[in-house]
Each structure stands twice: as structure tokens, then as C-alpha cells.
Amino acid sequence: MIEGFEMNVVALPLINPAPSLENCDTDYDGQISWDLTLVETEVLSIRQDNIDIEYYRLLSDLETSSNPILDPTNYINQDLEETVYIKIINTISPW
């Protein structure tokens, strides 16, 4: 018996390295409100359909999809120098 099956190939999102964000702490308290979404246009180059973007403070959180930054448009840094991780998800085939 011979059986056939269908295959569906979904392209990975095209991404670029994220730029660094810098700002001046004018009140000298060590914290600034950041709009992390400002890097999206450079990371994605063009708006791509079927893409979700999540932000994480820790790489381990990104790897386990836990503790995402809930409001990336108003993120308050916790350290003077900090790395924030971006996860780009293809919603058609998220694996």
C-alpha cells in the first residue's frame, strides 16, 4: 500500500541584530522608562505578518517562555547596564 502526505514549509522570520538603546538619567535615580518596541523596525527591517515579539529580562526566561516583560512600551530598567532579550515567534508555525 502506498500513502501520500502533504508538507507545508513555513519560512523563518527575517531578523537583524537589535541596536543598543541609550538614554540620559536626568533625575539621577538610575532608572528610566524605556520603549523597547522602538527596536522592532530595525530588527525586522519591514513589518512581517504572522509575527509575535516578546521581551525578556533574562535569557533563561526567554528559553522557558516565562516571565516576559508585560509592558515593553514602558519598561523600567533594574540595572544601570542591562541586556533585554527579544523573542521573535512565527505564529503560523511557532516551533
PDB file of N, CA and C in Angstrom:
ATOM      1  N   MET A   1       0.836  -1.160   0.000  1.00  0.00           N
ATOM      2  CA  MET A   1       0.000   0.000   0.000  1.00  0.00           C
ATOM      3  C   MET A   1       0.900   1.248   0.000  1.00  0.00           C
ATOM      4  N   ILE A   2       0.553   2.200  -0.810  1.00  0.00           N
ATOM      5  CA  ILE A   2       1.290   3.455  -0.900  1.00  0.00           C
ATOM      6  C   ILE A   2       0.375   4.579  -0.427  1.00  0.00           C
ATOM      7  N   GLU A   3       0.890   5.389   0.474  1.00  0.00           N
ATOM      8  CA  GLU A   3       0.137   6.530   1.004  1.00  0.00           C
ATOM      9  C   GLU A   3       0.876   7.814   0.680  1.00  0.00           C
ATOM     10  N   GLY A   4       0.159   8.855   0.468  1.00  0.00           N
ATOM     11  CA  GLY A   4       0.747  10.171   0.247  1.00  0.00           C
ATOM     12  C   GLY A   4       0.499  11.073   1.446  1.00  0.00           C
ATOM     13  N   PHE A   5       1.237  12.131   1.530  1.00  0.00           N
ATOM     14  CA  PHE A   5       1.034  13.112   2.591  1.00  0.00           C
ATOM     15  C   PHE A   5       1.436  14.477   2.069  1.00  0.00           C
ATOM     16  N   GLU A   6       0.937  15.516   2.729  1.00  0.00           N
ATOM     17  CA  GLU A   6       1.245  16.887   2.351  1.00  0.00           C
ATOM     18  C   GLU A   6       2.310  17.458   3.270  1.00  0.00           C
ATOM     19  N   MET A   7       3.127  18.322   2.718  1.00  0.00           N
ATOM     20  CA  MET A   7       4.136  19.023   3.506  1.00  0.00           C
ATOM     21  C   MET A   7       3.873  20.515   3.388  1.00  0.00           C
ATOM     22  N   ASN A   8       4.091  21.230   4.475  1.00  0.00           N
ATOM     23  CA  ASN A   8       3.916  22.673   4.496  1.00  0.00           C
ATOM     24  C   ASN A   8       5.203  23.293   5.019  1.00  0.00           C
ATOM     25  N   VAL A   9       5.876  24.070   4.195  1.00  0.00           N
ATOM     26  CA  VAL A   9       7.117  24.719   4.595  1.00  0.00           C
ATOM     27  C   VAL A   9       6.819  26.178   4.915  1.00  0.00           C
ATOM     28  N   VAL A  10       7.167  26.592   6.129  1.00  0.00           N
ATOM     29  CA  VAL A  10       6.931  27.957   6.572  1.00  0.00           C
ATOM     30  C   VAL A  10       8.281  28.632   6.746  1.00  0.00           C
ATOM     31  N   ALA A  11       8.456  29.762   6.120  1.00  0.00           N
ATOM     32  CA  ALA A  11       9.729  30.485   6.187  1.00  0.00           C
ATOM     33  C   ALA A  11       9.949  31.072   7.568  1.00  0.00           C
ATOM     34  N   LEU A  12      11.206  31.072   8.007  1.00  0.00           N
ATOM     35  CA  LEU A  12      11.569  31.729   9.254  1.00  0.00           C
ATOM     36  C   LEU A  12      11.481  33.229   9.074  1.00  0.00           C
ATOM     37  N   PRO A  13      11.175  33.953  10.147  1.00  0.00           N
ATOM     38  CA  PRO A  13      11.167  35.419  10.031  1.00  0.00           C
ATOM     39  C   PRO A  13      12.575  35.935   9.728  1.00  0.00           C
ATOM     40  N   LEU A  14      12.663  36.959   8.923  1.00  0.00           N
ATOM     41  CA  LEU A  14      13.948  37.579   8.633  1.00  0.00           C
ATOM     42  C   LEU A  14      14.238  38.604   9.719  1.00  0.00           C
ATOM     43  N   ILE A  15      15.353  38.422  10.425  1.00  0.00           N
ATOM     44  CA  ILE A  15      15.669  39.324  11.525  1.00  0.00           C
ATOM     45  C   ILE A  15      17.090  39.851  11.419  1.00  0.00           C
ATOM     46  N   ASN A  16      17.303  41.016  12.001  1.00  0.00           N
ATOM     47  CA  ASN A  16      18.615  41.665  12.080  1.00  0.00           C
ATOM     48  C   ASN A  16      18.998  41.802  13.546  1.00  0.00           C
ATOM     49  N   PRO A  17      20.272  42.034  13.826  1.00  0.00           N
ATOM     50  CA  PRO A  17      20.668  42.280  15.222  1.00  0.00           C
ATOM     51  C   PRO A  17      19.973  43.526  15.769  1.00  0.00           C
ATOM     52  N   ALA A  18      19.625  43.474  17.041  1.00  0.00           N
ATOM     53  CA  ALA A  18      18.969  44.619  17.687  1.00  0.00           C
ATOM     54  C   ALA A  18      19.997  45.702  18.002  1.00  0.00           C
ATOM     55  N   PRO A  19      19.638  46.954  17.792  1.00  0.00           N
ATOM     56  CA  PRO A  19      20.545  48.048  18.142  1.00  0.00           C
ATOM     57  C   PRO A  19      20.538  48.281  19.656  1.00  0.00           C
ATOM     58  N   SER A  20      21.553  48.935  20.148  1.00  0.00           N
ATOM     59  CA  SER A  20      21.595  49.323  21.558  1.00  0.00           C
ATOM     60  C   SER A  20      20.716  50.550  21.773  1.00  0.00           C
ATOM     61  N   LEU A  21      20.090  50.619  22.921  1.00  0.00           N
ATOM     62  CA  LEU A  21      19.323  51.802  23.312  1.00  0.00           C
ATOM     63  C   LEU A  21      20.113  52.531  24.390  1.00  0.00           C
ATOM     64  N   GLU A  22      20.178  53.842  24.274  1.00  0.00           N
ATOM     65  CA  GLU A  22      20.869  54.657  25.273  1.00  0.00           C
ATOM     66  C   GLU A  22      20.007  55.864  25.595  1.00  0.00           C
ATOM     67  N   ASN A  23      20.107  56.299  26.871  1.00  0.00           N
ATOM     68  CA  ASN A  23      19.346  57.457  27.294  1.00  0.00           C
ATOM     69  C   ASN A  23      20.030  58.081  28.502  1.00  0.00           C
ATOM     70  N   CYS A  24      19.759  59.327  28.790  1.00  0.00           N
ATOM     71  CA  CYS A  24      20.333  60.028  29.943  1.00  0.00           C
ATOM     72  C   CYS A  24      19.369  59.968  31.122  1.00  0.00           C
ATOM     73  N   ASP A  25      19.919  59.681  32.286  1.00  0.00           N
ATOM     74  CA  ASP A  25      19.144  59.641  33.521  1.00  0.00           C
ATOM     75  C   ASP A  25      19.163  61.035  34.136  1.00  0.00           C
ATOM     76  N   THR A  26      18.199  61.851  33.779  1.00  0.00           N
ATOM     77  CA  THR A  26      18.214  63.262  34.173  1.00  0.00           C
ATOM     78  C   THR A  26      17.923  63.493  35.650  1.00  0.00           C
ATOM     79  N   ASP A  27      17.269  62.532  36.330  1.00  0.00           N
ATOM     80  CA  ASP A  27      16.996  62.720  37.760  1.00  0.00           C
ATOM     81  C   ASP A  27      17.941  61.901  38.650  1.00  0.00           C
ATOM     82  N   TYR A  28      18.912  61.246  38.038  1.00  0.00           N
ATOM     83  CA  TYR A  28      19.991  60.534  38.744  1.00  0.00           C
ATOM     84  C   TYR A  28      19.507  59.439  39.699  1.00  0.00           C
ATOM     85  N   ASP A  29      18.375  58.797  39.378  1.00  0.00           N
ATOM     86  CA  ASP A  29      17.903  57.712  40.240  1.00  0.00           C
ATOM     87  C   ASP A  29      18.273  56.325  39.701  1.00  0.00           C
ATOM     88  N   GLY A  30      18.923  56.287  38.528  1.00  0.00           N
ATOM     89  CA  GLY A  30      19.358  55.015  37.953  1.00  0.00           C
ATOM     90  C   GLY A  30      18.288  54.282  37.170  1.00  0.00           C
ATOM     91  N   GLN A  31      17.113  54.881  37.028  1.00  0.00           N
ATOM     92  CA  GLN A  31      16.032  54.223  36.303  1.00  0.00           C
ATOM     93  C   GLN A  31      15.434  55.144  35.254  1.00  0.00           C
ATOM     94  N   ILE A  32      15.088  54.525  34.130  1.00  0.00           N
ATOM     95  CA  ILE A  32      14.472  55.248  33.018  1.00  0.00           C
ATOM     96  C   ILE A  32      13.358  54.374  32.456  1.00  0.00           C
ATOM     97  N   SER A  33      12.297  54.989  31.996  1.00  0.00           N
ATOM     98  CA  SER A  33      11.240  54.271  31.304  1.00  0.00           C
ATOM     99  C   SER A  33      11.661  54.119  29.842  1.00  0.00           C
ATOM    100  N   TRP A  34      11.698  52.874  29.370  1.00  0.00           N
ATOM    101  CA  TRP A  34      12.131  52.566  28.004  1.00  0.00           C
ATOM    102  C   TRP A  34      10.968  52.040  27.183  1.00  0.00           C
ATOM    103  N   ASP A  35      10.919  52.427  25.930  1.00  0.00           N
ATOM    104  CA  ASP A  35      10.000  51.810  24.970  1.00  0.00           C
ATOM    105  C   ASP A  35      10.826  50.821  24.157  1.00  0.00           C
ATOM    106  N   LEU A  36      10.817  49.567  24.591  1.00  0.00           N
ATOM    107  CA  LEU A  36      11.622  48.539  23.931  1.00  0.00           C
ATOM    108  C   LEU A  36      11.164  48.251  22.505  1.00  0.00           C
ATOM    109  N   THR A  37       9.911  48.569  22.210  1.00  0.00           N
ATOM    110  CA  THR A  37       9.370  48.271  20.884  1.00  0.00           C
ATOM    111  C   THR A  37      10.002  49.134  19.791  1.00  0.00           C
ATOM    112  N   LEU A  38      10.753  50.176  20.184  1.00  0.00           N
ATOM    113  CA  LEU A  38      11.403  51.030  19.181  1.00  0.00           C
ATOM    114  C   LEU A  38      12.430  50.272  18.348  1.00  0.00           C
ATOM    115  N   VAL A  39      12.948  49.154  18.845  1.00  0.00           N
ATOM    116  CA  VAL A  39      13.948  48.391  18.089  1.00  0.00           C
ATOM    117  C   VAL A  39      13.310  47.468  17.048  1.00  0.00           C
ATOM    118  N   GLU A  40      12.000  47.292  17.121  1.00  0.00           N
ATOM    119  CA  GLU A  40      11.341  46.320  16.239  1.00  0.00           C
ATOM    120  C   GLU A  40      11.536  46.622  14.762  1.00  0.00           C
ATOM    121  N   THR A  41      11.491  47.894  14.372  1.00  0.00           N
ATOM    122  CA  THR A  41      11.639  48.212  12.948  1.00  0.00           C
ATOM    123  C   THR A  41      13.027  47.864  12.434  1.00  0.00           C
ATOM    124  N   GLU A  42      14.043  47.993  13.287  1.00  0.00           N
ATOM    125  CA  GLU A  42      15.387  47.624  12.857  1.00  0.00           C
ATOM    126  C   GLU A  42      15.611  46.119  12.906  1.00  0.00           C
ATOM    127  N   VAL A  43      15.018  45.455  13.876  1.00  0.00           N
ATOM    128  CA  VAL A  43      15.169  44.006  13.985  1.00  0.00           C
ATOM    129  C   VAL A  43      14.469  43.307  12.820  1.00  0.00           C
ATOM    130  N   LEU A  44      13.292  43.780  12.461  1.00  0.00           N
ATOM    131  CA  LEU A  44      12.511  43.133  11.412  1.00  0.00           C
ATOM    132  C   LEU A  44      12.697  43.760  10.029  1.00  0.00           C
ATOM    133  N   SER A  45      13.346  44.894   9.920  1.00  0.00           N
ATOM    134  CA  SER A  45      13.532  45.636   8.660  1.00  0.00           C
ATOM    135  C   SER A  45      12.207  46.117   8.081  1.00  0.00           C
ATOM    136  N   ILE A  46      11.295  45.203   7.861  1.00  0.00           N
ATOM    137  CA  ILE A  46       9.960  45.542   7.370  1.00  0.00           C
ATOM    138  C   ILE A  46       8.946  44.832   8.252  1.00  0.00           C
ATOM    139  N   ARG A  47       7.748  45.330   8.288  1.00  0.00           N
ATOM    140  CA  ARG A  47       6.701  44.670   9.069  1.00  0.00           C
ATOM    141  C   ARG A  47       6.393  43.333   8.427  1.00  0.00           C
ATOM    142  N   GLN A  48       6.497  42.286   9.203  1.00  0.00           N
ATOM    143  CA  GLN A  48       6.228  40.942   8.707  1.00  0.00           C
ATOM    144  C   GLN A  48       4.943  40.425   9.344  1.00  0.00           C
ATOM    145  N   ASP A  49       4.089  39.853   8.524  1.00  0.00           N
ATOM    146  CA  ASP A  49       2.838  39.292   9.024  1.00  0.00           C
ATOM    147  C   ASP A  49       3.116  38.016   9.806  1.00  0.00           C
ATOM    148  N   ASN A  50       2.181  37.662  10.663  1.00  0.00           N
ATOM    149  CA  ASN A  50       2.235  36.416  11.424  1.00  0.00           C
ATOM    150  C   ASN A  50       3.452  36.326  12.339  1.00  0.00           C
ATOM    151  N   ILE A  51       3.819  37.454  12.938  1.00  0.00           N
ATOM    152  CA  ILE A  51       4.962  37.525  13.847  1.00  0.00           C
ATOM    153  C   ILE A  51       4.500  38.087  15.189  1.00  0.00           C
ATOM    154  N   ASP A  52       4.903  37.427  16.265  1.00  0.00           N
ATOM    155  CA  ASP A  52       4.733  37.973  17.612  1.00  0.00           C
ATOM    156  C   ASP A  52       6.122  38.258  18.165  1.00  0.00           C
ATOM    157  N   ILE A  53       6.228  39.296  18.976  1.00  0.00           N
ATOM    158  CA  ILE A  53       7.500  39.662  19.581  1.00  0.00           C
ATOM    159  C   ILE A  53       7.320  39.715  21.085  1.00  0.00           C
ATOM    160  N   GLU A  54       8.201  39.026  21.792  1.00  0.00           N
ATOM    161  CA  GLU A  54       8.186  39.032  23.254  1.00  0.00           C
ATOM    162  C   GLU A  54       9.544  39.506  23.749  1.00  0.00           C
ATOM    163  N   TYR A  55       9.551  40.131  24.928  1.00  0.00           N
ATOM    164  CA  TYR A  55      10.767  40.670  25.530  1.00  0.00           C
ATOM    165  C   TYR A  55      10.978  40.027  26.888  1.00  0.00           C
ATOM    166  N   TYR A  56      12.245  39.732  27.207  1.00  0.00           N
ATOM    167  CA  TYR A  56      12.589  39.083  28.465  1.00  0.00           C
ATOM    168  C   TYR A  56      13.808  39.750  29.078  1.00  0.00           C
ATOM    169  N   ARG A  57      13.839  39.806  30.397  1.00  0.00           N
ATOM    170  CA  ARG A  57      14.981  40.370  31.103  1.00  0.00           C
ATOM    171  C   ARG A  57      16.109  39.352  31.203  1.00  0.00           C
ATOM    172  N   LEU A  58      15.768  38.066  31.330  1.00  0.00           N
ATOM    173  CA  LEU A  58      16.766  37.015  31.499  1.00  0.00           C
ATOM    174  C   LEU A  58      16.722  36.032  30.328  1.00  0.00           C
ATOM    175  N   LEU A  59      17.873  35.586  29.884  1.00  0.00           N
ATOM    176  CA  LEU A  59      17.947  34.596  28.811  1.00  0.00           C
ATOM    177  C   LEU A  59      17.249  33.304  29.220  1.00  0.00           C
ATOM    178  N   SER A  60      17.399  32.915  30.476  1.00  0.00           N
ATOM    179  CA  SER A  60      16.745  31.682  30.956  1.00  0.00           C
ATOM    180  C   SER A  60      15.222  31.801  30.880  1.00  0.00           C
ATOM    181  N   ASP A  61      14.686  33.001  31.111  1.00  0.00           N
ATOM    182  CA  ASP A  61      13.246  33.206  30.975  1.00  0.00           C
ATOM    183  C   ASP A  61      12.816  33.095  29.508  1.00  0.00           C
ATOM    184  N   LEU A  62      13.610  33.652  28.609  1.00  0.00           N
ATOM    185  CA  LEU A  62      13.300  33.539  27.186  1.00  0.00           C
ATOM    186  C   LEU A  62      13.271  32.073  26.769  1.00  0.00           C
ATOM    187  N   GLU A  63      14.262  31.310  27.227  1.00  0.00           N
ATOM    188  CA  GLU A  63      14.352  29.897  26.833  1.00  0.00           C
ATOM    189  C   GLU A  63      13.178  29.070  27.342  1.00  0.00           C
ATOM    190  N   THR A  64      12.598  29.465  28.470  1.00  0.00           N
ATOM    191  CA  THR A  64      11.461  28.725  29.020  1.00  0.00           C
ATOM    192  C   THR A  64      10.128  29.445  28.798  1.00  0.00           C
ATOM    193  N   SER A  65      10.168  30.565  28.091  1.00  0.00           N
ATOM    194  CA  SER A  65       8.969  31.384  27.843  1.00  0.00           C
ATOM    195  C   SER A  65       8.247  31.744  29.135  1.00  0.00           C
ATOM    196  N   SER A  66       9.015  32.113  30.153  1.00  0.00           N
ATOM    197  CA  SER A  66       8.416  32.501  31.427  1.00  0.00           C
ATOM    198  C   SER A  66       8.846  33.930  31.788  1.00  0.00           C
ATOM    199  N   ASN A  67       7.992  34.614  32.504  1.00  0.00           N
ATOM    200  CA  ASN A  67       8.250  35.974  32.976  1.00  0.00           C
ATOM    201  C   ASN A  67       8.561  36.974  31.858  1.00  0.00           C
ATOM    202  N   PRO A  68       7.744  37.037  30.823  1.00  0.00           N
ATOM    203  CA  PRO A  68       8.003  38.059  29.793  1.00  0.00           C
ATOM    204  C   PRO A  68       7.800  39.455  30.383  1.00  0.00           C
ATOM    205  N   ILE A  69       8.417  40.436  29.769  1.00  0.00           N
ATOM    206  CA  ILE A  69       8.180  41.830  30.153  1.00  0.00           C
ATOM    207  C   ILE A  69       6.767  42.165  29.679  1.00  0.00           C
ATOM    208  N   LEU A  70       5.896  42.473  30.605  1.00  0.00           N
ATOM    209  CA  LEU A  70       4.476  42.622  30.284  1.00  0.00           C
ATOM    210  C   LEU A  70       4.155  43.891  29.518  1.00  0.00           C
ATOM    211  N   ASP A  71       4.888  44.960  29.769  1.00  0.00           N
ATOM    212  CA  ASP A  71       4.638  46.215  29.058  1.00  0.00           C
ATOM    213  C   ASP A  71       5.953  46.712  28.446  1.00  0.00           C
ATOM    214  N   PRO A  72       6.312  46.196  27.272  1.00  0.00           N
ATOM    215  CA  PRO A  72       7.585  46.611  26.666  1.00  0.00           C
ATOM    216  C   PRO A  72       7.605  48.068  26.221  1.00  0.00           C
ATOM    217  N   THR A  73       6.464  48.734  26.218  1.00  0.00           N
ATOM    218  CA  THR A  73       6.442  50.154  25.855  1.00  0.00           C
ATOM    219  C   THR A  73       6.752  51.050  27.057  1.00  0.00           C
ATOM    220  N   ASN A  74       6.813  50.451  28.251  1.00  0.00           N
ATOM    221  CA  ASN A  74       7.099  51.226  29.465  1.00  0.00           C
ATOM    222  C   ASN A  74       7.922  50.366  30.427  1.00  0.00           C
ATOM    223  N   TYR A  75       9.093  49.939  29.976  1.00  0.00           N
ATOM    224  CA  TYR A  75       9.962  49.079  30.783  1.00  0.00           C
ATOM    225  C   TYR A  75      10.900  49.941  31.616  1.00  0.00           C
ATOM    226  N   ILE A  76      10.955  49.686  32.923  1.00  0.00           N
ATOM    227  CA  ILE A  76      11.858  50.396  33.824  1.00  0.00           C
ATOM    228  C   ILE A  76      13.076  49.505  34.073  1.00  0.00           C
ATOM    229  N   ASN A  77      14.249  49.991  33.680  1.00  0.00           N
ATOM    230  CA  ASN A  77      15.458  49.191  33.867  1.00  0.00           C
ATOM    231  C   ASN A  77      15.709  48.936  35.353  1.00  0.00           C
ATOM    232  N   GLN A  78      16.345  47.781  35.635  1.00  0.00           N
ATOM    233  CA  GLN A  78      16.646  47.412  37.013  1.00  0.00           C
ATOM    234  C   GLN A  78      18.128  47.576  37.337  1.00  0.00           C
ATOM    235  N   ASP A  79      18.970  47.643  36.307  1.00  0.00           N
ATOM    236  CA  ASP A  79      20.405  47.842  36.471  1.00  0.00           C
ATOM    237  C   ASP A  79      20.839  48.987  35.563  1.00  0.00           C
ATOM    238  N   LEU A  80      22.008  49.574  35.865  1.00  0.00           N
ATOM    239  CA  LEU A  80      22.491  50.672  35.022  1.00  0.00           C
ATOM    240  C   LEU A  80      22.783  50.208  33.603  1.00  0.00           C
ATOM    241  N   GLU A  81      23.393  49.049  33.459  1.00  0.00           N
ATOM    242  CA  GLU A  81      23.586  48.434  32.140  1.00  0.00           C
ATOM    243  C   GLU A  81      22.863  47.109  32.159  1.00  0.00           C
ATOM    244  N   GLU A  82      22.053  46.892  31.159  1.00  0.00           N
ATOM    245  CA  GLU A  82      21.173  45.736  31.170  1.00  0.00           C
ATOM    246  C   GLU A  82      21.002  45.208  29.752  1.00  0.00           C
ATOM    247  N   THR A  83      20.892  43.908  29.630  1.00  0.00           N
ATOM    248  CA  THR A  83      20.563  43.282  28.355  1.00  0.00           C
ATOM    249  C   THR A  83      19.121  42.806  28.419  1.00  0.00           C
ATOM    250  N   VAL A  84      18.353  43.139  27.394  1.00  0.00           N
ATOM    251  CA  VAL A  84      16.984  42.650  27.264  1.00  0.00           C
ATOM    252  C   VAL A  84      16.972  41.748  26.042  1.00  0.00           C
ATOM    253  N   TYR A  85      16.304  40.616  26.166  1.00  0.00           N
ATOM    254  CA  TYR A  85      16.271  39.615  25.098  1.00  0.00           C
ATOM    255  C   TYR A  85      14.950  39.681  24.350  1.00  0.00           C
ATOM    256  N   ILE A  86      15.026  39.528  23.040  1.00  0.00           N
ATOM    257  CA  ILE A  86      13.853  39.594  22.166  1.00  0.00           C
ATOM    258  C   ILE A  86      13.604  38.204  21.588  1.00  0.00           C
ATOM    259  N   LYS A  87      12.361  37.779  21.642  1.00  0.00           N
ATOM    260  CA  LYS A  87      11.969  36.506  21.052  1.00  0.00           C
ATOM    261  C   LYS A  87      11.006  36.796  19.901  1.00  0.00           C
ATOM    262  N   ILE A  88      11.360  36.371  18.701  1.00  0.00           N
ATOM    263  CA  ILE A  88      10.525  36.544  17.512  1.00  0.00           C
ATOM    264  C   ILE A  88       9.834  35.206  17.245  1.00  0.00           C
ATOM    265  N   ILE A  89       8.511  35.230  17.174  1.00  0.00           N
ATOM    266  CA  ILE A  89       7.750  33.992  17.030  1.00  0.00           C
ATOM    267  C   ILE A  89       6.929  34.034  15.752  1.00  0.00           C
ATOM    268  N   ASN A  90       7.097  33.037  14.920  1.00  0.00           N
ATOM    269  CA  ASN A  90       6.268  32.864  13.733  1.00  0.00           C
ATOM    270  C   ASN A  90       4.961  32.226  14.199  1.00  0.00           C
ATOM    271  N   THR A  91       3.851  32.942  14.120  1.00  0.00           N
ATOM    272  CA  THR A  91       2.588  32.448  14.656  1.00  0.00           C
ATOM    273  C   THR A  91       1.949  31.374  13.791  1.00  0.00           C
ATOM    274  N   ILE A  92       2.399  31.206  12.567  1.00  0.00           N
ATOM    275  CA  ILE A  92       1.874  30.144  11.720  1.00  0.00           C
ATOM    276  C   ILE A  92       2.425  28.810  12.177  1.00  0.00           C
ATOM    277  N   SER A  93       3.705  28.786  12.496  1.00  0.00           N
ATOM    278  CA  SER A  93       4.369  27.569  12.941  1.00  0.00           C
ATOM    279  C   SER A  93       5.373  27.930  14.026  1.00  0.00           C
ATOM    280  N   PRO A  94       4.920  28.071  15.282  1.00  0.00           N
ATOM    281  CA  PRO A  94       5.793  28.600  16.344  1.00  0.00           C
ATOM    282  C   PRO A  94       6.898  27.669  16.795  1.00  0.00           C
ATOM    283  N   TRP A  95       7.014  26.469  16.249  1.00  0.00           N
ATOM    284  CA  TRP A  95       8.086  25.574  16.658  1.00  0.00           C
ATOM    285  C   TRP A  95       9.201  25.719  15.722  1.00  0.00           C
TER     286      TRP A  95
END
